[in-house]
Amino acid sequence: MTEHAPLRTAPDPAHGHAHGPGHGLEEELAHLLDLDAATSGRTWEEVIAWAVQHVQGGPLRIVDLGAGTGTGALTLARFFTTAEVVAVDRSAGMLDRVQGAARAQGLEGRVHALPADLGPDLGAARSAVSGADLVWSSSFLHEVADPGALLAELRAALRPGALLVVVELDGLPRFLPDDLGIGRPGLEDRCHRVLADAGWNAHPDWRPLLEQSGFEVHGPHTVSTAAAQDPAAIARYARAWIAHLRPALQGRLAAEDLAVLDRLLTPDAPEALPNRRDLELRTARTVWAARA
Ligand SMILES: C[S@@+](CC[C@H](N)C(=O)[O-])C[C@H]1O[C@@H](n2cnc3c(N)ncnc32)[C@H](O)[C@@H]1O
């Protein structure tokens, strides 16, 4: 939906191929998704706990649309210990990662991978969710060109009472203190304003579209990440995230601010991200629970 959504794959992210032209960007995306998962504390359990109030019965078949590296699919498989979980993604590389993580966690018998491009091919979406009790869509719906068409297809394919859970980042992740001790205070705010103008993380309140598609909607509900703040993990995530957004800021942010970002990314600078003690991850997720 947006031209420059965060944590987005390449404009043509190797459509169904593991190692196509978007491979480098896909690696970067996968790394960011894993860092996000590693620093999210119990966010996902809280999101699930809120959403499952609206599930009728224990879900036996769960489908994770746009599963990425599998944060949702694997957390759901651990939460619902008898459910079969299908991770769907158009990227074979992402699905390889899901399967590797499932094996590492002893979940390979219940977590399955389904390659499918859900954007143009609504038939693929329909068959992917057929028979599902719970459909999960995290940081995915805003990536689809026509989310209204996809939601209508999902509504038509789901049995009455099945639940679709839509999750989006409430805002871009924040790491920096207001005053870094170098440059002008408020750098992260200025970066985020530029990125918002460029369409990053642009998604609507999905409730009206979900309702138009025939779902009964609960939410939006917000879950803040009160991460167990592992400083080394936060610094790794901050570094990867700021390196990821740095190219999009070129020519859009004042030169003095770009110079401060470069100091933060210079490994041997005293102010560099891995050397700081003042990083704090602040992020939140918005959740909608939609019953068919
Ligand atoms: C931002 S990631 C989110 C991953 C995961 N759901 C999470 O929250 O950590 C979006 C994922 O959706 C996948 N994706 C984007 N468009 C897709 C499409 N049309 N069909 C299938 N997968 C798609 C991408 O390959 C990527 O893995």
mmCIF file with all atom_site columns, N, CA and C in Angstrom, residues 28-91:
data_model
loop_
_atom_site.group_PDB
_atom_site.id
_atom_site.type_symbol
_atom_site.label_atom_id
_atom_site.label_alt_id
_atom_site.label_comp_id
_atom_site.label_asym_id
_atom_site.label_entity_id
_atom_site.label_seq_id
_atom_site.pdbx_PDB_ins_code
_atom_site.Cartn_x
_atom_site.Cartn_y
_atom_site.Cartn_z
_atom_site.occupancy
_atom_site.B_iso_or_equiv
_atom_site.pdbx_formal_charge
_atom_site.auth_seq_id
_atom_site.auth_comp_id
_atom_site.auth_asym_id
_atom_site.auth_atom_id
_atom_site.pdbx_PDB_model_num
ATOM 1   N N  . GLU A 1 28 ? 18.429  -8.210  4.759  1.00 0.00 ? 28 GLU A N  1
ATOM 2   C CA . GLU A 1 28 ? 18.350  -7.097  5.706  1.00 0.00 ? 28 GLU A CA 1
ATOM 3   C C  . GLU A 1 28 ? 17.012  -7.127  6.447  1.00 0.00 ? 28 GLU A C  1
ATOM 4   N N  . LEU A 1 29 ? 15.945  -7.360  5.676  1.00 0.00 ? 29 LEU A N  1
ATOM 5   C CA . LEU A 1 29 ? 14.618  -7.435  6.297  1.00 0.00 ? 29 LEU A CA 1
ATOM 6   C C  . LEU A 1 29 ? 14.568  -8.573  7.313  1.00 0.00 ? 29 LEU A C  1
ATOM 7   N N  . ALA A 1 30 ? 15.080  -9.739  6.920  1.00 0.00 ? 30 ALA A N  1
ATOM 8   C CA . ALA A 1 30 ? 15.045  -10.900 7.818  1.00 0.00 ? 30 ALA A CA 1
ATOM 9   C C  . ALA A 1 30 ? 15.821  -10.602 9.101  1.00 0.00 ? 30 ALA A C  1
ATOM 10  N N  . HIS A 1 31 ? 16.964  -9.948  8.959  1.00 0.00 ? 31 HIS A N  1
ATOM 11  C CA . HIS A 1 31 ? 17.785  -9.608  10.123 1.00 0.00 ? 31 HIS A CA 1
ATOM 12  C C  . HIS A 1 31 ? 17.007  -8.671  11.058 1.00 0.00 ? 31 HIS A C  1
ATOM 13  N N  . LEU A 1 32 ? 16.339  -7.661  10.464 1.00 0.00 ? 32 LEU A N  1
ATOM 14  C CA . LEU A 1 32 ? 15.562  -6.721  11.280 1.00 0.00 ? 32 LEU A CA 1
ATOM 15  C C  . LEU A 1 32 ? 14.393  -7.428  11.973 1.00 0.00 ? 32 LEU A C  1
ATOM 16  N N  . LEU A 1 33 ? 13.731  -8.315  11.247 1.00 0.00 ? 33 LEU A N  1
ATOM 17  C CA . LEU A 1 33 ? 12.598  -9.034  11.856 1.00 0.00 ? 33 LEU A CA 1
ATOM 18  C C  . LEU A 1 33 ? 13.066  -9.878  13.037 1.00 0.00 ? 33 LEU A C  1
ATOM 19  N N  . ASP A 1 34 ? 14.222  -10.512 12.885 1.00 0.00 ? 34 ASP A N  1
ATOM 20  C CA . ASP A 1 34 ? 14.743  -11.336 13.984 1.00 0.00 ? 34 ASP A CA 1
ATOM 21  C C  . ASP A 1 34 ? 15.178  -10.479 15.172 1.00 0.00 ? 34 ASP A C  1
ATOM 22  N N  . LEU A 1 35 ? 15.771  -9.310  14.886 1.00 0.00 ? 35 LEU A N  1
ATOM 23  C CA . LEU A 1 35 ? 16.151  -8.415  15.989 1.00 0.00 ? 35 LEU A CA 1
ATOM 24  C C  . LEU A 1 35 ? 14.912  -7.886  16.701 1.00 0.00 ? 35 LEU A C  1
ATOM 25  N N  . ASP A 1 36 ? 13.884  -7.582  15.919 1.00 0.00 ? 36 ASP A N  1
ATOM 26  C CA . ASP A 1 36 ? 12.616  -7.131  16.509 1.00 0.00 ? 36 ASP A CA 1
ATOM 27  C C  . ASP A 1 36 ? 12.075  -8.219  17.443 1.00 0.00 ? 36 ASP A C  1
ATOM 28  N N  . ALA A 1 37 ? 12.084  -9.463  16.959 1.00 0.00 ? 37 ALA A N  1
ATOM 29  C CA . ALA A 1 37 ? 11.563  -10.564 17.783 1.00 0.00 ? 37 ALA A CA 1
ATOM 30  C C  . ALA A 1 37 ? 12.401  -10.738 19.055 1.00 0.00 ? 37 ALA A C  1
ATOM 31  N N  . ALA A 1 38 ? 13.724  -10.607 18.895 1.00 0.00 ? 38 ALA A N  1
ATOM 32  C CA . ALA A 1 38 ? 14.616  -10.862 20.035 1.00 0.00 ? 38 ALA A CA 1
ATOM 33  C C  . ALA A 1 38 ? 14.485  -9.796  21.124 1.00 0.00 ? 38 ALA A C  1
ATOM 34  N N  . THR A 1 39 ? 13.957  -8.634  20.767 1.00 0.00 ? 39 THR A N  1
ATOM 35  C CA . THR A 1 39 ? 13.873  -7.535  21.740 1.00 0.00 ? 39 THR A CA 1
ATOM 36  C C  . THR A 1 39 ? 12.429  -7.230  22.132 1.00 0.00 ? 39 THR A C  1
ATOM 37  N N  . SER A 1 40 ? 11.506  -8.106  21.741 1.00 0.00 ? 40 SER A N  1
ATOM 38  C CA . SER A 1 40 ? 10.089  -7.763  21.940 1.00 0.00 ? 40 SER A CA 1
ATOM 39  C C  . SER A 1 40 ? 9.545   -8.257  23.272 1.00 0.00 ? 40 SER A C  1
ATOM 40  N N  . GLY A 1 41 ? 10.384  -8.878  24.078 1.00 0.00 ? 41 GLY A N  1
ATOM 41  C CA . GLY A 1 41 ? 9.915   -9.335  25.395 1.00 0.00 ? 41 GLY A CA 1
ATOM 42  C C  . GLY A 1 41 ? 8.688   -10.221 25.252 1.00 0.00 ? 41 GLY A C  1
ATOM 43  N N  . ARG A 1 42 ? 7.624   -9.899  25.988 1.00 0.00 ? 42 ARG A N  1
ATOM 44  C CA . ARG A 1 42 ? 6.405   -10.718 25.928 1.00 0.00 ? 42 ARG A CA 1
ATOM 45  C C  . ARG A 1 42 ? 5.300   -10.056 25.105 1.00 0.00 ? 42 ARG A C  1
ATOM 46  N N  . THR A 1 43 ? 5.715   -9.122  24.229 1.00 0.00 ? 43 THR A N  1
ATOM 47  C CA . THR A 1 43 ? 4.728   -8.406  23.412 1.00 0.00 ? 43 THR A CA 1
ATOM 48  C C  . THR A 1 43 ? 3.787   -9.365  22.685 1.00 0.00 ? 43 THR A C  1
ATOM 49  N N  . TRP A 1 44 ? 4.388   -10.387 22.021 1.00 0.00 ? 44 TRP A N  1
ATOM 50  C CA . TRP A 1 44 ? 3.548   -11.246 21.167 1.00 0.00 ? 44 TRP A CA 1
ATOM 51  C C  . TRP A 1 44 ? 2.593   -12.092 21.982 1.00 0.00 ? 44 TRP A C  1
ATOM 52  N N  . GLU A 1 45 ? 3.049   -12.543 23.153 1.00 0.00 ? 45 GLU A N  1
ATOM 53  C CA . GLU A 1 45 ? 2.138   -13.300 24.020 1.00 0.00 ? 45 GLU A CA 1
ATOM 54  C C  . GLU A 1 45 ? 0.976   -12.400 24.449 1.00 0.00 ? 45 GLU A C  1
ATOM 55  N N  . GLU A 1 46 ? 1.277   -11.122 24.724 1.00 0.00 ? 46 GLU A N  1
ATOM 56  C CA . GLU A 1 46 ? 0.210   -10.183 25.129 1.00 0.00 ? 46 GLU A CA 1
ATOM 57  C C  . GLU A 1 46 ? -0.757  -9.920  23.985 1.00 0.00 ? 46 GLU A C  1
ATOM 58  N N  . VAL A 1 47 ? -0.203  -9.773  22.779 1.00 0.00 ? 47 VAL A N  1
ATOM 59  C CA . VAL A 1 47 ? -1.076  -9.552  21.616 1.00 0.00 ? 47 VAL A CA 1
ATOM 60  C C  . VAL A 1 47 ? -2.000  -10.763 21.441 1.00 0.00 ? 47 VAL A C  1
ATOM 61  N N  . ILE A 1 48 ? -1.417  -11.957 21.516 1.00 0.00 ? 48 ILE A N  1
ATOM 62  C CA . ILE A 1 48 ? -2.222  -13.176 21.325 1.00 0.00 ? 48 ILE A CA 1
ATOM 63  C C  . ILE A 1 48 ? -3.274  -13.278 22.436 1.00 0.00 ? 48 ILE A C  1
ATOM 64  N N  . ALA A 1 49 ? -2.852  -13.014 23.690 1.00 0.00 ? 49 ALA A N  1
ATOM 65  C CA . ALA A 1 49 ? -3.782  -13.151 24.817 1.00 0.00 ? 49 ALA A CA 1
ATOM 66  C C  . ALA A 1 49 ? -4.982  -12.218 24.635 1.00 0.00 ? 49 ALA A C  1
ATOM 67  N N  . TRP A 1 50 ? -4.738  -11.010 24.111 1.00 0.00 ? 50 TRP A N  1
ATOM 68  C CA . TRP A 1 50 ? -5.870  -10.109 23.873 1.00 0.00 ? 50 TRP A CA 1
ATOM 69  C C  . TRP A 1 50 ? -6.741  -10.647 22.731 1.00 0.00 ? 50 TRP A C  1
ATOM 70  N N  . ALA A 1 51 ? -6.105  -11.074 21.654 1.00 0.00 ? 51 ALA A N  1
ATOM 71  C CA . ALA A 1 51 ? -6.867  -11.467 20.462 1.00 0.00 ? 51 ALA A CA 1
ATOM 72  C C  . ALA A 1 51 ? -7.693  -12.734 20.714 1.00 0.00 ? 51 ALA A C  1
ATOM 73  N N  . VAL A 1 52 ? -7.150  -13.679 21.499 1.00 0.00 ? 52 VAL A N  1
ATOM 74  C CA . VAL A 1 52 ? -7.837  -14.974 21.581 1.00 0.00 ? 52 VAL A CA 1
ATOM 75  C C  . VAL A 1 52 ? -9.105  -14.920 22.427 1.00 0.00 ? 52 VAL A C  1
ATOM 76  N N  . GLN A 1 53 ? -9.306  -13.810 23.121 1.00 0.00 ? 53 GLN A N  1
ATOM 77  C CA . GLN A 1 53 ? -10.615 -13.667 23.771 1.00 0.00 ? 53 GLN A CA 1
ATOM 78  C C  . GLN A 1 53 ? -11.715 -13.792 22.736 1.00 0.00 ? 53 GLN A C  1
ATOM 79  N N  . HIS A 1 54 ? -11.394 -13.475 21.486 1.00 0.00 ? 54 HIS A N  1
ATOM 80  C CA . HIS A 1 54 ? -12.416 -13.431 20.441 1.00 0.00 ? 54 HIS A CA 1
ATOM 81  C C  . HIS A 1 54 ? -12.433 -14.700 19.592 1.00 0.00 ? 54 HIS A C  1
ATOM 82  N N  . VAL A 1 55 ? -11.582 -15.667 19.933 1.00 0.00 ? 55 VAL A N  1
ATOM 83  C CA . VAL A 1 55 ? -11.604 -16.941 19.197 1.00 0.00 ? 55 VAL A CA 1
ATOM 84  C C  . VAL A 1 55 ? -12.645 -17.838 19.828 1.00 0.00 ? 55 VAL A C  1
ATOM 85  N N  . GLN A 1 56 ? -13.403 -18.522 18.988 1.00 0.00 ? 56 GLN A N  1
ATOM 86  C CA . GLN A 1 56 ? -14.366 -19.482 19.522 1.00 0.00 ? 56 GLN A CA 1
ATOM 87  C C  . GLN A 1 56 ? -13.709 -20.853 19.538 1.00 0.00 ? 56 GLN A C  1
ATOM 88  N N  . GLY A 1 57 ? -13.418 -21.346 20.728 1.00 0.00 ? 57 GLY A N  1
ATOM 89  C CA . GLY A 1 57 ? -12.751 -22.653 20.866 1.00 0.00 ? 57 GLY A CA 1
ATOM 90  C C  . GLY A 1 57 ? -11.260 -22.516 20.620 1.00 0.00 ? 57 GLY A C  1
ATOM 91  N N  . GLY A 1 58 ? -10.509 -23.537 20.967 1.00 0.00 ? 58 GLY A N  1
ATOM 92  C CA . GLY A 1 58 ? -9.062  -23.511 20.742 1.00 0.00 ? 58 GLY A CA 1
ATOM 93  C C  . GLY A 1 58 ? -8.806  -23.674 19.253 1.00 0.00 ? 58 GLY A C  1
ATOM 94  N N  . PRO A 1 59 ? -8.034  -22.797 18.630 1.00 0.00 ? 59 PRO A N  1
ATOM 95  C CA . PRO A 1 59 ? -7.822  -22.947 17.185 1.00 0.00 ? 59 PRO A CA 1
ATOM 96  C C  . PRO A 1 59 ? -6.992  -24.188 16.873 1.00 0.00 ? 59 PRO A C  1
ATOM 97  N N  . LEU A 1 60 ? -7.440  -24.949 15.878 1.00 0.00 ? 60 LEU A N  1
ATOM 98  C CA . LEU A 1 60 ? -6.716  -26.159 15.477 1.00 0.00 ? 60 LEU A CA 1
ATOM 99  C C  . LEU A 1 60 ? -5.868  -25.896 14.241 1.00 0.00 ? 60 LEU A C  1
ATOM 100 N N  . ARG A 1 61 ? -6.330  -24.970 13.418 1.00 0.00 ? 61 ARG A N  1
ATOM 101 C CA . ARG A 1 61 ? -5.580  -24.645 12.197 1.00 0.00 ? 61 ARG A CA 1
ATOM 102 C C  . ARG A 1 61 ? -5.373  -23.127 12.154 1.00 0.00 ? 61 ARG A C  1
ATOM 103 N N  . ILE A 1 62 ? -4.105  -22.743 12.131 1.00 0.00 ? 62 ILE A N  1
ATOM 104 C CA . ILE A 1 62 ? -3.741  -21.322 12.147 1.00 0.00 ? 62 ILE A CA 1
ATOM 105 C C  . ILE A 1 62 ? -2.954  -21.031 10.876 1.00 0.00 ? 62 ILE A C  1
ATOM 106 N N  . VAL A 1 63 ? -3.230  -19.889 10.257 1.00 0.00 ? 63 VAL A N  1
ATOM 107 C CA . VAL A 1 63 ? -2.502  -19.505 9.046  1.00 0.00 ? 63 VAL A CA 1
ATOM 108 C C  . VAL A 1 63 ? -1.897  -18.115 9.272  1.00 0.00 ? 63 VAL A C  1
ATOM 109 N N  . ASP A 1 64 ? -0.593  -18.009 9.063  1.00 0.00 ? 64 ASP A N  1
ATOM 110 C CA . ASP A 1 64 ? 0.118   -16.733 9.245  1.00 0.00 ? 64 ASP A CA 1
ATOM 111 C C  . ASP A 1 64 ? 0.445   -16.170 7.863  1.00 0.00 ? 64 ASP A C  1
ATOM 112 N N  . LEU A 1 65 ? -0.223  -15.083 7.487  1.00 0.00 ? 65 LEU A N  1
ATOM 113 C CA . LEU A 1 65 ? -0.049  -14.490 6.149  1.00 0.00 ? 65 LEU A CA 1
ATOM 114 C C  . LEU A 1 65 ? 1.115   -13.512 6.166  1.00 0.00 ? 65 LEU A C  1
ATOM 115 N N  . GLY A 1 66 ? 2.043   -13.636 5.215  1.00 0.00 ? 66 GLY A N  1
ATOM 116 C CA . GLY A 1 66 ? 3.225   -12.770 5.201  1.00 0.00 ? 66 GLY A CA 1
ATOM 117 C C  . GLY A 1 66 ? 4.050   -13.033 6.441  1.00 0.00 ? 66 GLY A C  1
ATOM 118 N N  . ALA A 1 67 ? 4.412   -14.293 6.631  1.00 0.00 ? 67 ALA A N  1
ATOM 119 C CA . ALA A 1 67 ? 4.976   -14.755 7.915  1.00 0.00 ? 67 ALA A CA 1
ATOM 120 C C  . ALA A 1 67 ? 6.385   -14.243 8.180  1.00 0.00 ? 67 ALA A C  1
ATOM 121 N N  . GLY A 1 68 ? 7.092   -13.787 7.163  1.00 0.00 ? 68 GLY A N  1
ATOM 122 C CA . GLY A 1 68 ? 8.466   -13.322 7.380  1.00 0.00 ? 68 GLY A CA 1
ATOM 123 C C  . GLY A 1 68 ? 9.320   -14.438 7.953  1.00 0.00 ? 68 GLY A C  1
ATOM 124 N N  . THR A 1 69 ? 10.099  -14.135 8.988  1.00 0.00 ? 69 THR A N  1
ATOM 125 C CA . THR A 1 69 ? 10.982  -15.147 9.576  1.00 0.00 ? 69 THR A CA 1
ATOM 126 C C  . THR A 1 69 ? 10.257  -16.027 10.593 1.00 0.00 ? 69 THR A C  1
ATOM 127 N N  . GLY A 1 70 ? 8.959   -15.769 10.787 1.00 0.00 ? 70 GLY A N  1
ATOM 128 C CA . GLY A 1 70 ? 8.158   -16.713 11.564 1.00 0.00 ? 70 GLY A CA 1
ATOM 129 C C  . GLY A 1 70 ? 7.875   -16.320 13.002 1.00 0.00 ? 70 GLY A C  1
ATOM 130 N N  . THR A 1 71 ? 8.113   -15.073 13.355 1.00 0.00 ? 71 THR A N  1
ATOM 131 C CA . THR A 1 71 ? 7.845   -14.660 14.740 1.00 0.00 ? 71 THR A CA 1
ATOM 132 C C  . THR A 1 71 ? 6.424   -15.028 15.155 1.00 0.00 ? 71 THR A C  1
ATOM 133 N N  . GLY A 1 72 ? 5.451   -14.671 14.301 1.00 0.00 ? 72 GLY A N  1
ATOM 134 C CA . GLY A 1 72 ? 4.053   -14.948 14.638 1.00 0.00 ? 72 GLY A CA 1
ATOM 135 C C  . GLY A 1 72 ? 3.768   -16.440 14.623 1.00 0.00 ? 72 GLY A C  1
ATOM 136 N N  . ALA A 1 73 ? 4.147   -17.102 13.532 1.00 0.00 ? 73 ALA A N  1
ATOM 137 C CA . ALA A 1 73 ? 3.828   -18.531 13.385 1.00 0.00 ? 73 ALA A CA 1
ATOM 138 C C  . ALA A 1 73 ? 4.388   -19.348 14.555 1.00 0.00 ? 73 ALA A C  1
ATOM 139 N N  . LEU A 1 74 ? 5.619   -19.054 14.937 1.00 0.00 ? 74 LEU A N  1
ATOM 140 C CA . LEU A 1 74 ? 6.266   -19.847 15.990 1.00 0.00 ? 74 LEU A CA 1
ATOM 141 C C  . LEU A 1 74 ? 5.688   -19.514 17.368 1.00 0.00 ? 74 LEU A C  1
ATOM 142 N N  . THR A 1 75 ? 5.403   -18.229 17.609 1.00 0.00 ? 75 THR A N  1
ATOM 143 C CA . THR A 1 75 ? 4.806   -17.879 18.903 1.00 0.00 ? 75 THR A CA 1
ATOM 144 C C  . THR A 1 75 ? 3.421   -18.511 19.024 1.00 0.00 ? 75 THR A C  1
ATOM 145 N N  . LEU A 1 76 ? 2.671   -18.485 17.920 1.00 0.00 ? 76 LEU A N  1
ATOM 146 C CA . LEU A 1 76 ? 1.341   -19.098 17.936 1.00 0.00 ? 76 LEU A CA 1
ATOM 147 C C  . LEU A 1 76 ? 1.434   -20.606 18.165 1.00 0.00 ? 76 LEU A C  1
ATOM 148 N N  . ALA A 1 77 ? 2.423   -21.248 17.552 1.00 0.00 ? 77 ALA A N  1
ATOM 149 C CA . ALA A 1 77 ? 2.576   -22.701 17.732 1.00 0.00 ? 77 ALA A CA 1
ATOM 150 C C  . ALA A 1 77 ? 2.930   -23.035 19.184 1.00 0.00 ? 77 ALA A C  1
ATOM 151 N N  . ARG A 1 78 ? 3.720   -22.171 19.821 1.00 0.00 ? 78 ARG A N  1
ATOM 152 C CA . ARG A 1 78 ? 4.054   -22.420 21.241 1.00 0.00 ? 78 ARG A CA 1
ATOM 153 C C  . ARG A 1 78 ? 2.849   -22.144 22.136 1.00 0.00 ? 78 ARG A C  1
ATOM 154 N N  . PHE A 1 79 ? 2.060   -21.137 21.757 1.00 0.00 ? 79 PHE A N  1
ATOM 155 C CA . PHE A 1 79 ? 0.906   -20.727 22.583 1.00 0.00 ? 79 PHE A CA 1
ATOM 156 C C  . PHE A 1 79 ? -0.205  -21.772 22.497 1.00 0.00 ? 79 PHE A C  1
ATOM 157 N N  . PHE A 1 80 ? -0.503  -22.220 21.271 1.00 0.00 ? 80 PHE A N  1
ATOM 158 C CA . PHE A 1 80 ? -1.570  -23.212 21.054 1.00 0.00 ? 80 PHE A CA 1
ATOM 159 C C  . PHE A 1 80 ? -0.880  -24.542 20.768 1.00 0.00 ? 80 PHE A C  1
ATOM 160 N N  . THR A 1 81 ? -0.728  -25.330 21.815 1.00 0.00 ? 81 THR A N  1
ATOM 161 C CA . THR A 1 81 ? 0.220   -26.444 21.737 1.00 0.00 ? 81 THR A CA 1
ATOM 162 C C  . THR A 1 81 ? -0.265  -27.627 20.886 1.00 0.00 ? 81 THR A C  1
ATOM 163 N N  . THR A 1 82 ? -1.548  -27.586 20.467 1.00 0.00 ? 82 THR A N  1
ATOM 164 C CA . THR A 1 82 ? -2.012  -28.692 19.603 1.00 0.00 ? 82 THR A CA 1
ATOM 165 C C  . THR A 1 82 ? -2.339  -28.199 18.189 1.00 0.00 ? 82 THR A C  1
ATOM 166 N N  . ALA A 1 83 ? -2.151  -26.927 17.937 1.00 0.00 ? 83 ALA A N  1
ATOM 167 C CA . ALA A 1 83 ? -2.554  -26.379 16.631 1.00 0.00 ? 83 ALA A CA 1
ATOM 168 C C  . ALA A 1 83 ? -1.524  -26.680 15.550 1.00 0.00 ? 83 ALA A C  1
ATOM 169 N N  . GLU A 1 84 ? -2.035  -26.828 14.320 1.00 0.00 ? 84 GLU A N  1
ATOM 170 C CA . GLU A 1 84 ? -1.180  -26.881 13.133 1.00 0.00 ? 84 GLU A CA 1
ATOM 171 C C  . GLU A 1 84 ? -1.073  -25.442 12.614 1.00 0.00 ? 84 GLU A C  1
ATOM 172 N N  . VAL A 1 85 ? 0.133   -25.001 12.303 1.00 0.00 ? 85 VAL A N  1
ATOM 173 C CA . VAL A 1 85 ? 0.335   -23.613 11.879 1.00 0.00 ? 85 VAL A CA 1
ATOM 174 C C  . VAL A 1 85 ? 0.943   -23.611 10.476 1.00 0.00 ? 85 VAL A C  1
ATOM 175 N N  . VAL A 1 86 ? 0.332   -22.849 9.576  1.00 0.00 ? 86 VAL A N  1
ATOM 176 C CA . VAL A 1 86 ? 0.858   -22.722 8.212  1.00 0.00 ? 86 VAL A CA 1
ATOM 177 C C  . VAL A 1 86 ? 1.403   -21.305 8.042  1.00 0.00 ? 86 VAL A C  1
ATOM 178 N N  . ALA A 1 87 ? 2.694   -21.217 7.746  1.00 0.00 ? 87 ALA A N  1
ATOM 179 C CA . ALA A 1 87 ? 3.329   -19.922 7.485  1.00 0.00 ? 87 ALA A CA 1
ATOM 180 C C  . ALA A 1 87 ? 3.301   -19.693 5.980  1.00 0.00 ? 87 ALA A C  1
ATOM 181 N N  . VAL A 1 88 ? 2.684   -18.589 5.551  1.00 0.00 ? 88 VAL A N  1
ATOM 182 C CA . VAL A 1 88 ? 2.562   -18.284 4.118  1.00 0.00 ? 88 VAL A CA 1
ATOM 183 C C  . VAL A 1 88 ? 3.416   -17.064 3.803  1.00 0.00 ? 88 VAL A C  1
ATOM 184 N N  . ASP A 1 89 ? 4.209   -17.148 2.770  1.00 0.00 ? 89 ASP A N  1
ATOM 185 C CA . ASP A 1 89 ? 4.988   -15.987 2.327  1.00 0.00 ? 89 ASP A CA 1
ATOM 186 C C  . ASP A 1 89 ? 5.326   -16.191 0.853  1.00 0.00 ? 89 ASP A C  1
ATOM 187 N N  . ARG A 1 90 ? 5.521   -15.068 0.145  1.00 0.00 ? 90 ARG A N  1
ATOM 188 C CA . ARG A 1 90 ? 5.923   -15.206 -1.265 1.00 0.00 ? 90 ARG A CA 1
ATOM 189 C C  . ARG A 1 90 ? 7.416   -15.441 -1.386 1.00 0.00 ? 90 ARG A C  1
ATOM 190 N N  . SER A 1 91 ? 8.141   -15.253 -0.288 1.00 0.00 ? 91 SER A N  1
ATOM 191 C CA . SER A 1 91 ? 9.592   -15.414 -0.325 1.00 0.00 ? 91 SER A CA 1
ATOM 192 C C  . SER A 1 91 ? 9.997   -16.795 0.178  1.00 0.00 ? 91 SER A C  1
#
